[in-house]
Coordinates of C-alpha atoms in Angstrom, one line a residue:
M26 CA 36.6 -21.2 -20.9
N27 CA 34.1 -18.0 -20.2
A28 CA 30.6 -18.9 -19.7
V29 CA 28.1 -17.1 -22.1
A30 CA 25.7 -14.6 -20.3
A31 CA 22.0 -15.4 -20.7
P32 CA 20.2 -13.6 -23.3
V33 CA 18.0 -10.7 -21.4
L34 CA 14.5 -11.4 -22.5
A35 CA 12.7 -9.9 -19.3
D36 CA 12.6 -6.0 -19.3
A37 CA 15.6 -5.6 -21.4
N38 CA 14.9 -2.1 -21.7
V39 CA 14.3 -1.3 -18.1
R40 CA 17.2 -3.0 -17.0
T41 CA 19.5 -1.1 -19.6
M42 CA 17.7 2.3 -18.3
L43 CA 18.2 1.2 -14.7
A44 CA 21.7 0.5 -15.4
Q45 CA 22.7 4.1 -16.3
F46 CA 21.9 5.1 -13.0
G47 CA 23.3 2.3 -10.8
L48 CA 20.1 1.1 -10.1
D49 CA 20.8 -2.2 -11.8
V50 CA 20.9 -3.9 -8.3
E51 CA 19.8 -7.5 -7.6
Y52 CA 18.8 -8.1 -4.4
T53 CA 19.3 -11.5 -2.7
R54 CA 17.7 -11.3 0.6
S55 CA 15.2 -9.5 2.9
E56 CA 14.3 -8.9 6.2
G57 CA 12.2 -6.3 7.9
N58 CA 12.9 -2.7 6.4
A59 CA 15.9 -3.6 5.1
L60 CA 17.1 -5.4 1.4
H61 CA 20.5 -6.9 0.9
Y62 CA 22.7 -7.4 -2.3
T63 CA 26.1 -8.9 -2.9
D64 CA 28.6 -6.7 -4.9
E65 CA 31.5 -8.2 -7.6
E66 CA 34.1 -8.4 -4.4
G67 CA 31.7 -10.9 -2.7
R68 CA 30.6 -8.3 0.1
E69 CA 27.1 -7.8 1.2
H70 CA 25.3 -4.8 1.5
R71 CA 22.6 -3.6 3.7
V72 CA 19.9 -1.1 2.2
V73 CA 17.2 0.7 3.9
D74 CA 14.1 0.1 2.1
F75 CA 11.9 2.9 1.7
A76 CA 9.8 2.2 -1.1
C77 CA 8.6 -1.4 0.3
G78 CA 7.2 -2.8 -2.7
F79 CA 5.4 1.0 -3.5
G80 CA 3.6 0.5 0.0
S81 CA 2.9 -3.5 0.0
L82 CA 5.1 -4.3 3.2
M83 CA 3.7 -2.6 5.9
L84 CA 4.6 -5.3 8.2
G85 CA 8.2 -5.7 6.4
H86 CA 9.8 -7.9 4.0
N87 CA 9.4 -11.8 4.8
N88 CA 7.6 -11.0 8.1
S89 CA 8.2 -14.2 10.2
E90 CA 4.8 -14.6 11.4
I91 CA 3.6 -14.3 8.1
A92 CA 6.1 -16.6 6.7
E93 CA 5.5 -19.2 9.4
R94 CA 1.5 -19.2 8.9
A95 CA 2.3 -19.2 5.1
K96 CA 4.3 -22.6 5.6
Q97 CA 1.6 -24.1 7.9
I98 CA -1.1 -23.5 5.4
L99 CA 1.0 -25.3 2.8
D100 CA 1.7 -28.3 5.2
A101 CA -1.6 -28.7 6.0
K102 CA -2.8 -29.3 2.0
I103 CA -5.5 -26.6 2.5
P104 CA -7.1 -26.8 -1.0
V105 CA -5.8 -23.2 -2.5
H106 CA -8.2 -23.2 -5.3
T107 CA -11.7 -24.7 -5.1
Q108 CA -13.7 -22.3 -7.8
L109 CA -17.5 -23.0 -7.2
A110 CA -17.5 -24.3 -3.9
R111 CA -18.2 -22.7 -0.7
H112 CA -15.2 -20.5 0.5
S113 CA -15.6 -20.1 4.5
H114 CA -11.9 -18.5 4.5
T115 CA -12.9 -15.8 2.3
N116 CA -16.1 -15.2 3.9
D117 CA -14.1 -14.9 7.5
L118 CA -12.0 -12.3 5.7
A119 CA -15.1 -10.4 4.5
A120 CA -16.4 -10.1 7.9
A121 CA -13.1 -9.2 9.8
L122 CA -12.9 -6.4 7.2
N123 CA -16.5 -5.5 7.8
K124 CA -15.8 -5.1 11.9
I125 CA -13.2 -2.7 10.8
I126 CA -15.2 -0.9 8.7
Q127 CA -18.1 -0.8 11.2
R128 CA -15.3 0.6 14.0
E129 CA -13.6 3.0 11.5
L130 CA -16.2 4.4 9.0
G131 CA -19.4 4.4 11.8
T132 CA -21.7 2.3 10.0
D133 CA -23.6 -0.9 10.4
E134 CA -24.5 -1.3 6.9
P135 CA -22.7 -4.6 5.5
Y136 CA -20.3 -4.6 2.6
Y137 CA -20.2 -7.2 0.3
A138 CA -16.3 -8.7 -1.1
L139 CA -15.5 -9.2 -4.3
F140 CA -12.4 -10.9 -4.9
G141 CA -9.3 -10.3 -7.0
N142 CA -5.5 -10.9 -7.3
S143 CA -4.1 -7.6 -7.5
G144 CA -4.8 -4.0 -7.2
A145 CA -5.1 -3.1 -10.6
E146 CA -7.7 -6.1 -11.1
A147 CA -9.4 -5.1 -8.1
V148 CA -10.1 -1.6 -9.7
E149 CA -11.0 -3.4 -12.8
I150 CA -13.6 -5.1 -10.8
A151 CA -15.1 -2.1 -9.3
I152 CA -15.4 -0.5 -12.8
K153 CA -17.2 -3.1 -13.8
H154 CA -19.6 -3.4 -10.5
A155 CA -20.2 0.3 -11.1
E156 CA -21.2 0.1 -15.2
F157 CA -23.3 -2.6 -14.4
D158 CA -24.9 -0.6 -11.6
R159 CA -25.1 2.6 -13.9
L160 CA -27.1 0.3 -16.8
Q161 CA -29.4 -1.2 -14.1
R162 CA -30.2 2.5 -13.2
A163 CA -30.4 3.4 -16.8
Q164 CA -32.7 0.7 -17.3
E165 CA -35.1 1.7 -14.4
L166 CA -35.2 5.5 -15.4
L167 CA -36.2 4.3 -19.3
G168 CA -38.5 2.0 -17.8
G169 CA -40.1 4.4 -15.5
I170 CA -40.4 6.8 -18.4
E171 CA -42.5 3.7 -20.5
D172 CA -44.7 3.6 -17.7
H173 CA -45.3 7.3 -17.8
I174 CA -45.9 7.1 -21.5
S175 CA -48.3 4.2 -21.1
A176 CA -50.1 6.1 -18.5
A177 CA -50.2 9.8 -20.6
R178 CA -51.5 7.5 -23.6
A179 CA -54.4 6.3 -21.4
A180 CA -55.3 9.6 -19.9
V181 CA -55.1 11.0 -23.4
T182 CA -57.3 8.3 -24.8
E183 CA -59.8 8.5 -22.2
G184 CA -60.2 12.5 -22.5
T185 CA -59.1 12.9 -19.0
A186 CA -55.9 14.6 -20.0
Q187 CA -54.8 16.9 -22.8
V188 CA -51.3 17.5 -24.1
S189 CA -49.7 20.9 -23.4
P190 CA -49.3 22.7 -26.7
E191 CA -45.5 23.8 -25.4
A192 CA -44.9 20.0 -25.1
Y193 CA -44.8 19.7 -28.8
D194 CA -42.5 23.0 -29.3
Q195 CA -40.3 21.3 -26.6
V196 CA -39.5 18.0 -28.3
G197 CA -39.3 19.5 -31.7
V198 CA -42.4 19.0 -33.2
A199 CA -44.1 22.3 -33.6
G200 CA -47.2 22.1 -35.6
S201 CA -48.2 18.8 -34.9
T202 CA -51.0 18.3 -32.5
R203 CA -50.6 14.0 -32.6
F204 CA -49.7 12.6 -29.2
E205 CA -47.9 9.4 -31.1
D206 CA -45.8 12.4 -32.9
L207 CA -44.6 13.7 -29.4
I208 CA -44.1 10.2 -28.0
A209 CA -42.1 9.2 -31.0
E210 CA -39.7 12.1 -30.8
V211 CA -39.2 11.7 -27.1
R212 CA -38.2 7.5 -27.7
R213 CA -35.8 9.0 -30.4
R214 CA -34.1 11.3 -28.2
N215 CA -34.0 9.2 -25.6
E216 CA -32.3 6.3 -27.5
A217 CA -29.7 8.9 -28.6
A218 CA -29.2 9.7 -24.9
A219 CA -28.9 6.3 -24.1
A220 CA -26.4 5.5 -26.4
T221 CA -23.9 8.0 -24.4
P222 CA -20.8 6.4 -23.2
P223 CA -20.2 6.3 -19.6
L224 CA -17.8 8.5 -18.1
F225 CA -16.2 8.2 -14.6
L226 CA -14.8 11.0 -12.4
T227 CA -11.5 11.3 -10.6
I228 CA -9.0 13.6 -9.3
E229 CA -6.1 15.1 -11.1
G230 CA -2.7 13.1 -10.3
S231 CA -4.6 10.0 -9.5
F232 CA -3.2 6.5 -10.1
H233 CA -5.6 3.5 -10.0
G234 CA -3.7 1.0 -12.1
K235 CA -2.4 0.0 -15.6
L236 CA -4.8 -2.5 -16.9
A237 CA -7.2 -1.8 -19.7
S238 CA -9.8 0.0 -17.9
S239 CA -8.2 1.5 -14.9
I240 CA -5.4 3.1 -16.9
Q241 CA -8.1 5.4 -18.1
L242 CA -8.4 6.5 -14.4
T243 CA -4.6 7.1 -14.1
Y244 CA -3.7 10.9 -14.5
N245 CA -0.2 10.4 -16.1
E246 CA -1.1 10.9 -19.5
M247 CA 2.3 8.9 -20.7
F248 CA 0.8 5.7 -19.2
R249 CA -3.0 6.4 -20.4
T250 CA -3.2 8.4 -24.0
P251 CA -1.8 5.2 -25.9
F252 CA -4.9 3.1 -24.7
K253 CA -7.6 5.7 -24.7
A254 CA -9.5 3.8 -27.8
L255 CA -9.8 0.8 -25.3
S256 CA -12.0 1.6 -22.4
A257 CA -14.5 4.2 -20.6
Q258 CA -13.0 7.8 -20.5
A259 CA -12.4 9.8 -17.2
R260 CA -12.8 13.2 -16.5
F261 CA -10.0 14.6 -14.0
V262 CA -11.0 16.9 -11.4
P263 CA -8.7 19.5 -9.8
A264 CA -8.1 18.7 -6.0
D265 CA -9.8 20.9 -3.7
Q266 CA -12.1 22.9 -6.0
P267 CA -15.8 22.2 -5.7
D268 CA -16.4 24.8 -8.6
A269 CA -14.6 22.5 -11.4
L270 CA -16.4 19.5 -10.3
A271 CA -19.7 21.3 -10.5
K272 CA -18.7 22.5 -13.9
I273 CA -17.9 19.2 -15.4
V274 CA -20.7 17.6 -14.1
S275 CA -22.8 20.3 -15.6
D276 CA -21.0 20.2 -19.2
E277 CA -21.6 16.3 -19.4
R278 CA -25.0 16.4 -18.3
V279 CA -27.4 14.4 -20.5
P280 CA -31.3 14.7 -20.3
V281 CA -33.8 12.3 -21.2
L282 CA -37.5 13.2 -21.5
D283 CA -40.3 12.0 -19.5
V284 CA -44.0 12.5 -20.0
V285 CA -46.1 13.0 -16.8
V286 CA -49.8 13.9 -16.4
E287 CA -50.3 16.8 -14.0
D288 CA -53.6 18.4 -13.6
G289 CA -55.3 16.9 -16.5
T290 CA -51.9 17.9 -18.9
V291 CA -49.4 16.2 -20.0
R292 CA -46.2 17.6 -19.9
V293 CA -42.6 16.9 -21.0
V294 CA -40.0 17.1 -18.4
E295 CA -36.3 16.8 -18.6
R296 CA -34.5 13.9 -16.5
D297 CA -30.8 13.6 -16.0
F298 CA -29.4 10.5 -17.7
P299 CA -27.0 8.2 -15.7
V300 CA -23.7 9.3 -17.5
F301 CA -21.3 9.1 -14.6
G302 CA -20.4 5.2 -13.5
A303 CA -18.6 6.2 -10.3
F304 CA -16.1 9.0 -8.4
F305 CA -12.9 7.1 -8.0
L306 CA -10.4 8.8 -5.4
E307 CA -7.4 7.9 -3.1
P308 CA -7.7 9.3 0.4
I309 CA -4.3 9.9 0.1
R310 CA -2.7 10.4 -3.6
G311 CA 0.5 8.5 -3.9
E312 CA 1.3 8.9 -7.3
A313 CA 0.3 12.5 -7.5
G314 CA 3.2 13.3 -4.9
I315 CA 1.8 11.7 -1.4
R316 CA -1.3 14.5 -1.3
P317 CA -4.0 13.6 1.3
L318 CA -7.4 14.5 0.4
S319 CA -9.3 17.3 2.4
R320 CA -12.3 16.7 4.2
E321 CA -14.1 19.4 2.8
F322 CA -13.5 18.4 -0.7
A323 CA -14.5 14.7 0.4
Q324 CA -17.5 15.9 1.6
V325 CA -18.4 17.9 -1.7
I326 CA -17.5 14.9 -3.7
E327 CA -20.0 12.5 -1.6
Q328 CA -23.0 15.3 -1.9
V329 CA -22.4 15.8 -5.9
C330 CA -22.4 11.9 -6.3
A331 CA -25.4 11.2 -3.7
E332 CA -27.1 14.2 -6.3
L333 CA -25.8 12.2 -9.2
G334 CA -27.1 8.8 -7.8
C335 CA -23.4 7.6 -8.7
P336 CA -20.9 5.5 -6.1
V337 CA -17.9 7.2 -4.4
V338 CA -14.8 4.5 -4.8
S339 CA -12.5 5.0 -1.8
D340 CA -9.3 3.4 -3.4
E341 CA -7.0 2.3 -0.4
I342 CA -4.7 0.0 -2.1
Q343 CA -1.5 2.0 -1.4
C344 CA -2.8 4.1 1.5
G345 CA -4.9 1.2 3.4
T346 CA -4.1 -1.6 5.7
G347 CA -2.9 0.4 8.5
R348 CA -0.3 2.7 6.8
S349 CA -2.1 6.2 7.5
G350 CA -2.0 5.5 11.2
A351 CA -5.6 3.9 10.8
F352 CA -6.6 0.6 8.7
F353 CA -8.7 2.9 6.3
A354 CA -7.1 6.1 5.3
A355 CA -10.7 7.6 5.0
S356 CA -11.3 7.4 8.2
H357 CA -9.0 10.3 9.0
I358 CA -11.2 12.3 6.4
G359 CA -14.8 11.2 7.6
L360 CA -15.1 9.4 3.9
R361 CA -17.5 6.5 4.0
G362 CA -16.9 5.0 0.6
D363 CA -19.7 3.1 -1.3
Y364 CA -17.2 0.8 -2.7
I365 CA -13.7 0.2 -1.0
I366 CA -10.6 -1.2 -2.4
L367 CA -7.8 -2.9 -0.9
A368 CA -4.7 -4.6 -2.0
K369 CA -0.8 -4.4 -1.6
S370 CA -0.3 -4.7 2.3
L371 CA -3.5 -6.7 2.8
A372 CA -1.7 -10.0 1.9
G373 CA 1.7 -9.1 3.8
G374 CA 3.9 -9.0 0.9
I375 CA 3.7 -12.7 0.4
A376 CA 0.4 -13.6 -0.8
K377 CA -1.3 -11.4 -3.6
T378 CA -4.9 -10.5 -3.6
G379 CA -6.9 -7.6 -4.0
V380 CA -10.8 -6.9 -2.7
V381 CA -13.6 -4.5 -3.5
L382 CA -15.8 -4.0 -0.8
V383 CA -19.2 -2.7 -1.8
R384 CA -22.0 -1.6 0.7
E385 CA -25.4 -3.5 0.8
G386 CA -27.5 -0.5 -0.8
R387 CA -25.3 -0.3 -3.7
Y388 CA -24.6 -4.2 -4.4
R389 CA -25.8 -6.0 -7.2
Q390 CA -26.1 -9.6 -6.5
D391 CA -26.4 -10.5 -10.2
F392 CA -22.8 -9.4 -10.6
E393 CA -21.5 -12.4 -8.8
L394 CA -23.0 -14.6 -11.8
I395 CA -21.4 -12.5 -14.6
H396 CA -17.8 -12.0 -12.8
S397 CA -15.4 -14.6 -12.0
S398 CA -11.5 -14.6 -11.2
T399 CA -9.4 -17.9 -11.1
F400 CA -7.0 -16.4 -8.3
G401 CA -9.3 -14.2 -6.6
K402 CA -10.7 -15.3 -3.3
D403 CA -8.2 -18.6 -3.0
S404 CA -7.7 -20.1 0.2
F405 CA -4.1 -19.2 0.5
S406 CA -4.2 -15.4 0.1
S407 CA -7.3 -15.2 2.4
L408 CA -5.9 -17.1 5.2
I409 CA -2.7 -14.5 5.0
A410 CA -4.8 -11.6 4.8
L411 CA -6.5 -13.0 8.0
K412 CA -2.9 -13.3 9.7
V413 CA -2.1 -9.7 8.6
I414 CA -5.5 -8.1 9.9
E415 CA -4.9 -10.3 13.3
M416 CA -1.4 -8.9 13.7
L417 CA -2.4 -5.4 12.9
E418 CA -5.5 -5.4 15.4
A419 CA -3.3 -7.2 18.3
D420 CA -2.6 -5.5 21.0
G421 CA -5.4 -2.9 20.9
G422 CA -4.1 -1.6 17.1
Q423 CA -0.4 -1.4 18.3
A424 CA 0.5 -1.6 14.9
Y425 CA -1.4 1.7 14.0
R426 CA 0.1 3.4 17.1
A427 CA 3.6 2.3 15.4
A428 CA 2.7 3.6 11.9
V429 CA 1.8 6.9 13.6
E430 CA 5.2 7.2 16.1
R431 CA 7.4 5.9 13.5
G432 CA 5.7 8.2 10.8
D433 CA 5.7 11.2 13.2
K434 CA 9.7 10.6 13.7
L435 CA 10.3 10.2 10.1
K436 CA 8.4 13.3 9.1
A437 CA 9.9 15.3 11.5
M438 CA 13.4 14.3 10.6
L439 CA 12.0 15.3 6.7
E440 CA 10.9 18.7 7.7
A441 CA 14.3 19.6 9.4
V442 CA 15.8 19.0 6.3
R443 CA 13.6 21.2 4.8
A444 CA 14.1 23.8 7.5
D445 CA 17.8 23.5 6.7
F446 CA 17.6 23.4 3.0
P447 CA 14.5 26.1 2.0
D448 CA 16.5 26.5 -1.2
V449 CA 16.1 22.9 -2.2
V450 CA 13.1 21.1 -0.7
K451 CA 9.9 22.7 -1.2
D452 CA 7.3 20.7 0.7
V453 CA 6.8 17.4 3.2
R454 CA 3.5 16.1 3.2
G455 CA 1.9 13.0 4.0
R456 CA 0.4 11.0 7.2
G457 CA 1.7 8.0 8.8
L458 CA 4.0 6.0 7.0
M459 CA 3.3 7.3 3.7
L460 CA 5.3 10.5 3.3
G461 CA 6.6 12.4 0.6
L462 CA 9.7 15.1 0.0
E463 CA 9.3 17.5 -2.7
F464 CA 12.4 19.1 -4.5
H465 CA 12.4 22.6 -5.8
D466 CA 12.3 22.1 -9.7
Q467 CA 15.6 21.8 -11.2
S468 CA 14.1 22.7 -15.1
E469 CA 16.3 25.8 -14.7
A470 CA 19.2 24.4 -12.8
A471 CA 22.6 26.3 -13.1
S472 CA 24.5 22.7 -13.5
E473 CA 23.9 21.6 -17.2
V474 CA 23.8 18.1 -16.6
I475 CA 21.1 18.7 -13.4
R476 CA 19.0 20.9 -15.7
E477 CA 19.2 18.2 -18.6
Q478 CA 18.2 15.6 -16.3
T479 CA 15.1 17.2 -15.1
Q480 CA 14.1 18.5 -18.4
H481 CA 14.4 15.0 -19.5
G482 CA 12.5 13.4 -16.7
V483 CA 15.2 11.3 -15.1
I484 CA 16.6 13.4 -12.4
G485 CA 14.4 11.2 -10.1
F486 CA 16.3 8.0 -11.0
A487 CA 19.5 9.9 -11.0
V488 CA 19.4 10.9 -7.3
A489 CA 17.7 7.1 -6.6
G490 CA 20.7 5.6 -7.8
Y491 CA 23.0 8.0 -5.9
L492 CA 21.1 7.1 -2.9
L493 CA 21.6 3.5 -3.3
R494 CA 25.0 3.8 -4.3
K495 CA 26.7 6.0 -1.7
H496 CA 24.4 5.4 1.0
N497 CA 22.6 2.2 0.8
I498 CA 19.3 3.8 0.6
R499 CA 16.4 3.0 -1.7
T500 CA 13.5 5.2 -2.7
F501 CA 11.8 6.5 -5.7
T502 CA 9.8 9.6 -6.8
T503 CA 6.3 9.3 -7.4
A504 CA 5.0 8.4 -10.8
S505 CA 3.0 11.7 -11.5
A506 CA 5.3 14.1 -9.5
L507 CA 8.8 13.5 -10.3
H508 CA 10.2 16.0 -7.9
T509 CA 8.6 14.3 -5.1
F510 CA 10.3 11.2 -3.3
R511 CA 8.1 8.7 -1.6
F512 CA 9.1 7.2 1.7
E513 CA 6.8 4.5 2.5
P514 CA 8.6 2.3 5.0
S515 CA 7.1 -0.7 7.3
I516 CA 6.7 -0.3 11.0
H517 CA 9.7 -1.9 11.7
L518 CA 11.9 1.2 10.4
G519 CA 14.4 1.8 12.7
D520 CA 16.0 5.3 14.5
E521 CA 19.5 4.3 12.6
D522 CA 17.4 4.1 9.6
I523 CA 15.8 7.3 9.8
A524 CA 19.3 8.5 10.9
Q525 CA 20.7 7.2 7.5
L526 CA 18.4 8.7 5.5
D527 CA 18.9 11.9 7.0
T528 CA 22.3 11.6 6.3
A529 CA 21.7 11.0 2.7
L530 CA 19.4 13.3 1.7
R531 CA 21.4 16.2 3.5
A532 CA 23.9 15.1 1.0
V533 CA 21.5 15.5 -2.0
C534 CA 20.6 18.5 -0.9
E535 CA 24.0 19.8 -0.7
I536 CA 24.8 18.5 -4.4
L537 CA 21.6 20.3 -5.5
R538 CA 22.7 23.7 -3.4
R539 CA 26.2 23.5 -5.1
Q540 CA 24.7 22.4 -8.3
D541 CA 27.6 20.1 -8.7
E542 CA 28.1 18.8 -12.2
N543 CA 29.0 15.1 -11.2
G544 CA 27.3 15.0 -8.0
F545 CA 24.9 12.3 -9.2
A546 CA 27.3 10.5 -11.5
V547 CA 27.7 7.0 -11.8
V548 CA 31.5 6.0 -11.5

């Protein structure tokens, strides 16, 4: 009697879609830079993994040192959850991260750590802290204006100052000469300005998560638009366009009115209300197509944010923890974020954690009283993250050098493919072990199949399925650049793995060059 198959109740729609392209593989074993699955004939296949948990496996699948440390922690019965207690392991982790910040970013200013259980949650924490900070800045500004009003009132009452006639015209109470009319209108306008909802700044193509708030910082409209009403909005700045950033800041400017006494005259002056909560950026935009941020634009962003008084948030969730050849990808461009976000590889691909590091000058200590996370700052993930840092820092940072060496070799191969197929491959980008290869757009392809797959946004899945079935290569396109394939392997990437990818990509290029109707077909 045949067994009845269990109903598919988890990711049923996604599983159906994957099956269309031969991607519905269940992996049963993983180690280093490889995954293994068993086919229907019982044969095991080794797959070279260039996706590696979308950048989560800098040290590889099931790293033996990390796995052994996890066993030690569990065998020692170290408490995992002890909320509202002292957390020495978490503090040790924050201290270890601060040492790296001092070395790579060149600052002695401490960064305070706020922990969550994922990258997306860490982004949410950063959004919340930035909004908490913005409201404090707003209250300080409005409170200062009230102090100025009181001082001006006293000066007018004592006869030591007179209200400038232009002040009444400026606030729209022309014809009045009553000081209190002026103040009532100033307060009314300031109250209206204070009700302005916050805005965040980020860069076109950015990806900062898919939770209720973080999704509004993610550029892809398919992900973002259905949930637009749920959270504060973002303005997306074209990369490396300072004039566009300046225009956005100017267009969104919200003034408040201040009353000051100067040389015996009461005047009304404008101040900028803090509308912008923060500027979120990725030193290497992964989902935009593996695009490093330029040093020049990073400097512009820092300057603009300093003038606005809002923090720069460096999202290193995907590009950080050594993947670029340094612990912080921002160190390559001289960027020193006010906030730094880490996750993914920080816990070695075994535990789950995320952290927001906030420099002391921007940190609001009271935030700790209104935010918490059940699975944030647990001992298990903190101790695993400490082990990851120990491994990355060992032998004078050998892991970083390996990321550079392996990345350079992989990039050289990708560049060689591009050189041999310039009509098929448009660009190769990235740094270290975070690389992208962009194919030319196939929207007008001669092949009807390839053309329609491109126009329906599934050509990436078709190619990924072909790479898996025919060449035992696992990789995918980026979320917002569907012609760019990502390559984010671990430092255990071997020469034979690179050669295997070389063969596979050249086969893809031949199919696209020939416009083979059945080249990517699932058979």
